[in-house]
mmCIF file of C-alpha atoms in Angstrom:
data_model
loop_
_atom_site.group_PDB
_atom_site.id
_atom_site.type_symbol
_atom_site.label_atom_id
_atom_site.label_comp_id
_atom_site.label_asym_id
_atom_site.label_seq_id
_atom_site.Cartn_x
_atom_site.Cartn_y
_atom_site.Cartn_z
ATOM 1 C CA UNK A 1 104.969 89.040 106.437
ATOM 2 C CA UNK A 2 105.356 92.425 106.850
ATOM 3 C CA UNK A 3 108.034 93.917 109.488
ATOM 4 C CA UNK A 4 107.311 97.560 109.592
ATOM 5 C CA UNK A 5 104.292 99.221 111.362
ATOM 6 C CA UNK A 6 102.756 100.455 108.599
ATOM 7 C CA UNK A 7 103.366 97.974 105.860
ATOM 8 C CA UNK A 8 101.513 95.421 108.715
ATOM 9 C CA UNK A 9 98.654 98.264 109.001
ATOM 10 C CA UNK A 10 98.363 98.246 104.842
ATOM 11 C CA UNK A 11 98.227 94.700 105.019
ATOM 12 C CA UNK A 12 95.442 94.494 107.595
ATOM 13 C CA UNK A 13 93.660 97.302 105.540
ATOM 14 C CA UNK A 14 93.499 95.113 102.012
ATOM 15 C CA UNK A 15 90.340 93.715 103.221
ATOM 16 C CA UNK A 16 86.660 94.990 102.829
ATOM 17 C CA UNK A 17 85.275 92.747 105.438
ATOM 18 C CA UNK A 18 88.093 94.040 108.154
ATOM 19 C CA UNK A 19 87.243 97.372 107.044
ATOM 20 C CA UNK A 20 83.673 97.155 107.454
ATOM 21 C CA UNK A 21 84.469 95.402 111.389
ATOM 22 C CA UNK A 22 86.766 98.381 111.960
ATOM 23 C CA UNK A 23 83.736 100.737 110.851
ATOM 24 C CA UNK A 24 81.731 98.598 113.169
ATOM 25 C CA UNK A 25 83.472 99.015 116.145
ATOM 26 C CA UNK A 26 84.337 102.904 115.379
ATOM 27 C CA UNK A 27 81.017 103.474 117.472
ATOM 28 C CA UNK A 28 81.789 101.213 120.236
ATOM 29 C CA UNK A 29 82.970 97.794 121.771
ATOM 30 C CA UNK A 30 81.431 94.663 120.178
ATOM 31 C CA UNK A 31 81.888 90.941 121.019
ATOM 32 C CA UNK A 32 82.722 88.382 117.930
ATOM 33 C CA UNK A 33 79.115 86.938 117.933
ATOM 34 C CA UNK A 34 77.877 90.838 117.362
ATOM 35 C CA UNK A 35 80.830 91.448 114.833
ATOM 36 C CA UNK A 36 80.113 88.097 113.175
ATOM 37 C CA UNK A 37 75.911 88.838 112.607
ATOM 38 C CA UNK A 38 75.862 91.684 110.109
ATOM 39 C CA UNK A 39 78.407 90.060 107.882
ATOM 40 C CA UNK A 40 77.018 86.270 107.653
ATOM 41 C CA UNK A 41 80.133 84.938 108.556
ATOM 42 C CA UNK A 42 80.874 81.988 110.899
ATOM 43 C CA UNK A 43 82.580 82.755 114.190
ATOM 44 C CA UNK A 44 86.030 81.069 113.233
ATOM 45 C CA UNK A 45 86.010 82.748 109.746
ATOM 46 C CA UNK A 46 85.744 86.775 111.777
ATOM 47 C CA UNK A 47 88.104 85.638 114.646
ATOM 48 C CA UNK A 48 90.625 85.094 111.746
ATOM 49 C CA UNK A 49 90.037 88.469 110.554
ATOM 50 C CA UNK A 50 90.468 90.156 114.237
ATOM 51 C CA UNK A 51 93.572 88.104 114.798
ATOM 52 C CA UNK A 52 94.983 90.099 111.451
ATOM 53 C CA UNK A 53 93.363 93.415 112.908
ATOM 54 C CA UNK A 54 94.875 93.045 116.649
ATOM 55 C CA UNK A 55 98.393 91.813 115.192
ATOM 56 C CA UNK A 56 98.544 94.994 112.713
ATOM 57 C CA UNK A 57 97.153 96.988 116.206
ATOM 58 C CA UNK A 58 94.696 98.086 114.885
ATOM 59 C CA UNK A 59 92.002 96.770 117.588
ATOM 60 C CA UNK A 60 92.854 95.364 120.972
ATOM 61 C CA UNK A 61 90.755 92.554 122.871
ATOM 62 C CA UNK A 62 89.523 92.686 126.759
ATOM 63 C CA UNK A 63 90.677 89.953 128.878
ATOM 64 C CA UNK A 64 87.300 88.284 130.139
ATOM 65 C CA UNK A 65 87.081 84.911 130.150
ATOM 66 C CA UNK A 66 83.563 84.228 128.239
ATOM 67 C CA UNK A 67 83.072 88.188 126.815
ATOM 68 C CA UNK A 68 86.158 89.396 124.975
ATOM 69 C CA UNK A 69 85.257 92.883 123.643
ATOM 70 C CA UNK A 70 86.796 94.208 120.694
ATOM 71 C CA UNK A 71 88.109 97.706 120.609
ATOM 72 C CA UNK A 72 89.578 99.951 117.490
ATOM 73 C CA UNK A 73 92.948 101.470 118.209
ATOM 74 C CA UNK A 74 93.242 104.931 116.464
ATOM 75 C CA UNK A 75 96.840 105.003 116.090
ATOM 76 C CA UNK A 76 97.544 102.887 113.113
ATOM 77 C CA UNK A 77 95.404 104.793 111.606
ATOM 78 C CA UNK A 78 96.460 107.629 112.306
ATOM 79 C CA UNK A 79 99.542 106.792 110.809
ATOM 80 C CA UNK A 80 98.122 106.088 107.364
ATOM 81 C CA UNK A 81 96.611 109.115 107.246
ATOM 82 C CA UNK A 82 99.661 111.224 107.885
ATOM 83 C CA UNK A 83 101.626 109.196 105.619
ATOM 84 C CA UNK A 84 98.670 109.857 102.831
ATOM 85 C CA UNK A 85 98.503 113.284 103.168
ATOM 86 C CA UNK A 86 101.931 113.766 101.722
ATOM 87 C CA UNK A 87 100.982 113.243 98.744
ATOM 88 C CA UNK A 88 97.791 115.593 98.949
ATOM 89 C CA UNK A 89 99.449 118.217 96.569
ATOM 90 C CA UNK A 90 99.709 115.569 93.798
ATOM 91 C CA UNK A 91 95.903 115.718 93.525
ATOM 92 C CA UNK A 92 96.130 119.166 94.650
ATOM 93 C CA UNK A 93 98.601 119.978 92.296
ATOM 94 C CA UNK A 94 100.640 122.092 95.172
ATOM 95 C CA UNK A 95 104.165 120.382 94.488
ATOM 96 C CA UNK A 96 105.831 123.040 97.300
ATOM 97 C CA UNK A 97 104.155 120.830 99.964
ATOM 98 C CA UNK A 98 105.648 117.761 98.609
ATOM 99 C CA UNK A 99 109.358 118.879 98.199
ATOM 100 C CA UNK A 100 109.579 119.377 101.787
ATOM 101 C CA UNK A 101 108.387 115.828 102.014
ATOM 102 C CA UNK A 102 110.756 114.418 99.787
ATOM 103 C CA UNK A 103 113.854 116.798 101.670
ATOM 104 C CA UNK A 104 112.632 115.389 104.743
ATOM 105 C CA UNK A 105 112.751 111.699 104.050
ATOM 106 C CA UNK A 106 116.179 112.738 101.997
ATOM 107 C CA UNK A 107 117.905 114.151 105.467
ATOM 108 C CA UNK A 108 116.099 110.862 107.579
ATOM 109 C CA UNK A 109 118.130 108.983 104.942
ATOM 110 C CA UNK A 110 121.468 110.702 105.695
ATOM 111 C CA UNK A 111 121.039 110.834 109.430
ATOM 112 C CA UNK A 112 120.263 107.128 109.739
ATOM 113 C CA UNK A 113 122.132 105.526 107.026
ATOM 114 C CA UNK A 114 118.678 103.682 106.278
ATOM 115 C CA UNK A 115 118.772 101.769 103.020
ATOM 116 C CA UNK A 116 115.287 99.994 101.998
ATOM 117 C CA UNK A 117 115.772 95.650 102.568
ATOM 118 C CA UNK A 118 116.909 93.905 99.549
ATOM 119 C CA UNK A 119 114.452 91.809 98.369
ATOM 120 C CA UNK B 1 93.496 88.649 95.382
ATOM 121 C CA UNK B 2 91.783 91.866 96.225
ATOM 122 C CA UNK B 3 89.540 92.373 93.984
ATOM 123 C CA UNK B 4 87.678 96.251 95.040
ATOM 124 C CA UNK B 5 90.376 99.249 94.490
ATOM 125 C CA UNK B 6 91.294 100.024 97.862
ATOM 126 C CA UNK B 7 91.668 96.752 98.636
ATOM 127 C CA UNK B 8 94.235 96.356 95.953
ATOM 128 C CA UNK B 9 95.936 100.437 97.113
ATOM 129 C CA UNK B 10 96.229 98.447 100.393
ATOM 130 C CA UNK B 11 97.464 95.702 99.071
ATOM 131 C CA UNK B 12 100.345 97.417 96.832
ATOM 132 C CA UNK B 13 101.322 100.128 99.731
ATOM 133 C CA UNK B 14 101.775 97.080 102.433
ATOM 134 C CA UNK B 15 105.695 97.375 101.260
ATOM 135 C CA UNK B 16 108.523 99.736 102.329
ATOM 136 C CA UNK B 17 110.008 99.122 98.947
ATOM 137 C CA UNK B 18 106.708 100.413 97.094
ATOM 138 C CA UNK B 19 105.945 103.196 99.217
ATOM 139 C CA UNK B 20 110.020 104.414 98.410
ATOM 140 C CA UNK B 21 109.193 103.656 94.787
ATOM 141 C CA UNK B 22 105.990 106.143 94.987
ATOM 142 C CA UNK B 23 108.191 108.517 97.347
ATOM 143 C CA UNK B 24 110.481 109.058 94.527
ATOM 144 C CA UNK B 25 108.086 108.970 91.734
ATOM 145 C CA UNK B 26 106.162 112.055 93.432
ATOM 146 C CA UNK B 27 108.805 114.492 92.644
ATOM 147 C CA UNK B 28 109.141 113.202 88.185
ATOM 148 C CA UNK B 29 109.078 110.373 86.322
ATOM 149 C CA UNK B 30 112.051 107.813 86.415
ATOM 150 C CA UNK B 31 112.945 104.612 84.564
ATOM 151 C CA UNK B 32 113.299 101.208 86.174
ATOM 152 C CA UNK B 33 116.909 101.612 85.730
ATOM 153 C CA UNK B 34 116.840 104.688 87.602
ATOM 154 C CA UNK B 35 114.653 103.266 90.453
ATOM 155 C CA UNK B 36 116.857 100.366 90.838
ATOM 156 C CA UNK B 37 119.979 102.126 92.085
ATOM 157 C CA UNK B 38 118.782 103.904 95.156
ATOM 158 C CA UNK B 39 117.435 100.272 96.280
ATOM 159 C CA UNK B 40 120.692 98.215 95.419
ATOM 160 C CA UNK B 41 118.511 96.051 94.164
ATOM 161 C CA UNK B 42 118.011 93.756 90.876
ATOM 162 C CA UNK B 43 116.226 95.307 87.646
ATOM 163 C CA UNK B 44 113.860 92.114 87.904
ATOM 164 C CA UNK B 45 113.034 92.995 91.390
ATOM 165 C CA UNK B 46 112.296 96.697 91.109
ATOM 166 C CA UNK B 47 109.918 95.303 87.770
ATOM 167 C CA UNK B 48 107.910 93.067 89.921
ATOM 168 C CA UNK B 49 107.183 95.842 92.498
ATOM 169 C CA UNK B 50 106.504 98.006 89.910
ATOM 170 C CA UNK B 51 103.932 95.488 88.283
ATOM 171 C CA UNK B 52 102.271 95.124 91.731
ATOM 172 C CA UNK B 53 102.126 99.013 92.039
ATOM 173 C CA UNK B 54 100.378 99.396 88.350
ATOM 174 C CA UNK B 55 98.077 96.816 89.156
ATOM 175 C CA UNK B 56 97.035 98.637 91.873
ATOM 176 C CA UNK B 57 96.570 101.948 89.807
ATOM 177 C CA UNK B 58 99.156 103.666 91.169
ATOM 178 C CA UNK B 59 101.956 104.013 88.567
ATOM 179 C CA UNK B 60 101.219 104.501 85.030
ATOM 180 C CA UNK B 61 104.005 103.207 82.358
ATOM 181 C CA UNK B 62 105.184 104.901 79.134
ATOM 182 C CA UNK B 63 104.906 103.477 75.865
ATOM 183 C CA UNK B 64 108.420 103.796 74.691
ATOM 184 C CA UNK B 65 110.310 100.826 73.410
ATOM 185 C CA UNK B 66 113.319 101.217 75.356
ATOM 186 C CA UNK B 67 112.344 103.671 78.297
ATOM 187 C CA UNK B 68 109.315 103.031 79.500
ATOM 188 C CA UNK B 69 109.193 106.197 82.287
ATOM 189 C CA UNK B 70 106.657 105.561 85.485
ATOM 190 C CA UNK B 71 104.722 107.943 86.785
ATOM 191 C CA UNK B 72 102.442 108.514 90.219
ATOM 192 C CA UNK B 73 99.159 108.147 89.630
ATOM 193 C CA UNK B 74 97.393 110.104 92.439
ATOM 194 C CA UNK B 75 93.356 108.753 92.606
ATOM 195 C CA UNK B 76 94.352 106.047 94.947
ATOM 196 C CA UNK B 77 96.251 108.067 97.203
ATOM 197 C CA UNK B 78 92.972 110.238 97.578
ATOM 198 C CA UNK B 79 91.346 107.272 98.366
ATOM 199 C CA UNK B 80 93.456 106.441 100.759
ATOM 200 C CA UNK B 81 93.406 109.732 102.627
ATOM 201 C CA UNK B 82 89.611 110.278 102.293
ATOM 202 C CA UNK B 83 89.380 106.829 103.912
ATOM 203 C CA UNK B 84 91.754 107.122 107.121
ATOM 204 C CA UNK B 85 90.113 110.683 106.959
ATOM 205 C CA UNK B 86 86.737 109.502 108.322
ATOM 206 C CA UNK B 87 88.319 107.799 111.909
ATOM 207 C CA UNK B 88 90.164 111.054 112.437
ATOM 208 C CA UNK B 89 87.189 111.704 115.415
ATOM 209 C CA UNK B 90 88.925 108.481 116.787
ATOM 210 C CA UNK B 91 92.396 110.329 117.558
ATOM 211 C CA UNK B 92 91.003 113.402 117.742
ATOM 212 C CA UNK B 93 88.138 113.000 120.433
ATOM 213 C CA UNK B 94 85.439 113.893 117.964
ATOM 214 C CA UNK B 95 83.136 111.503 118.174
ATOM 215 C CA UNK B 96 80.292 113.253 116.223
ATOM 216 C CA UNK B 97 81.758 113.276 112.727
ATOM 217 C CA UNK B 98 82.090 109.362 112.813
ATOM 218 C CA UNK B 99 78.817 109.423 113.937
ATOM 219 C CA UNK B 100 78.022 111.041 109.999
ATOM 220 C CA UNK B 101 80.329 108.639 108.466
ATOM 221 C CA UNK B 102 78.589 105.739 110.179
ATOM 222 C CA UNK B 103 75.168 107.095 109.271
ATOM 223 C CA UNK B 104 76.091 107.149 105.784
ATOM 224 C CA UNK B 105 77.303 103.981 105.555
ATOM 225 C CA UNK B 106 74.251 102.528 106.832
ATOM 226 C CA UNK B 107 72.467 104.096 104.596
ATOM 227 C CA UNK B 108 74.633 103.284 101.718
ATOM 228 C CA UNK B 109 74.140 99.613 102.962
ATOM 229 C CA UNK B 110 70.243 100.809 103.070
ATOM 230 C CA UNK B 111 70.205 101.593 99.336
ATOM 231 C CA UNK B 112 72.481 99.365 97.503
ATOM 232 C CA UNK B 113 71.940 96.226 99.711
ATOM 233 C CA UNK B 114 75.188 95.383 99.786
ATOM 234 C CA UNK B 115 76.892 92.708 102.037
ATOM 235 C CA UNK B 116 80.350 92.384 102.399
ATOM 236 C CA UNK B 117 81.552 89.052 100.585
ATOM 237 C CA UNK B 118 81.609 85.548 102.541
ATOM 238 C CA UNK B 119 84.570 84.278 103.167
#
């Protein structure tokens, strides 16, 4: 299982169907049953899927008894796309952009004594 | 398995080791040997995650017998950003460009009667 924020967020990501209930509920709140009708899915199979979206944050659930609405969380996402558009001047062919990227990370490195886990 | 692409980009970048790996690919094109050292880790271990990452799309390998150099491969990373790009309303408070994206996909969803898979 992943540890880190993001690597949890990637991991909740590497799904279509989450992606699609994420899309869903970028317009507004929806219960499971609503989540669970477009898709053809049984109730237990898209309450496994939230579970994976809430743990990564990436929606949160209300607190009703019967009517637990489901709610997307920007942040995560937010996140990915920050850490994506690093690498915009590979595609854009701008490598200045990215060498202050890679200095960055390089003096987080030195400041925190950070070493990737073995694995 | 994962079988559409940015399920699999998902997949591969759920790792702080990968996303290093890509971080230090982005500024040239390195050997395993040379990957391994920052990581402390194992030659067979820095091959597996770079198996995972060419998989995924995102590496490419030379053909040389003895030094096969990897390189960043930057389509997926595009994907990536274009994809977080479209809940950027959600942070943001602009709740009329979702609006488009959602429109769209409907309509994709219109056109190519699509469903996401059961599961």
């Amino acid at each position: 299982m992943p540890t880190d924020q993001l690597s949890a967020t990637f991991a909740a990501l590497a799904d279509p169907t989450r992606r699609a209930i994420l899309a869903r509920l970028s317009s507004r709140e929806c219960s499971v049953t609503e989540l669970a009708e477009p898709f053809d899915m049984s109730l237990p199979a898209v309450s496994k899927h939230l579970r994976v979206l809430e743990r990564a944050g990436l929606i949160a659930r209300g607190r009703h008894a019967q009517w637990r609405p489901c709610r997307i969380k920007a942040a995560p996402l937010k996140e990915v796309a920050e850490w994506a558009s690093h690498y915009r001047a590979l595609w854009e062919g701008r490598l200045d952009r990215l060498d202050t990227y890679l200095q960055e990370l390089q003096h987080k490195e030195k400041n925190h004594d950070r070493r990737p886990r073995r694995k």
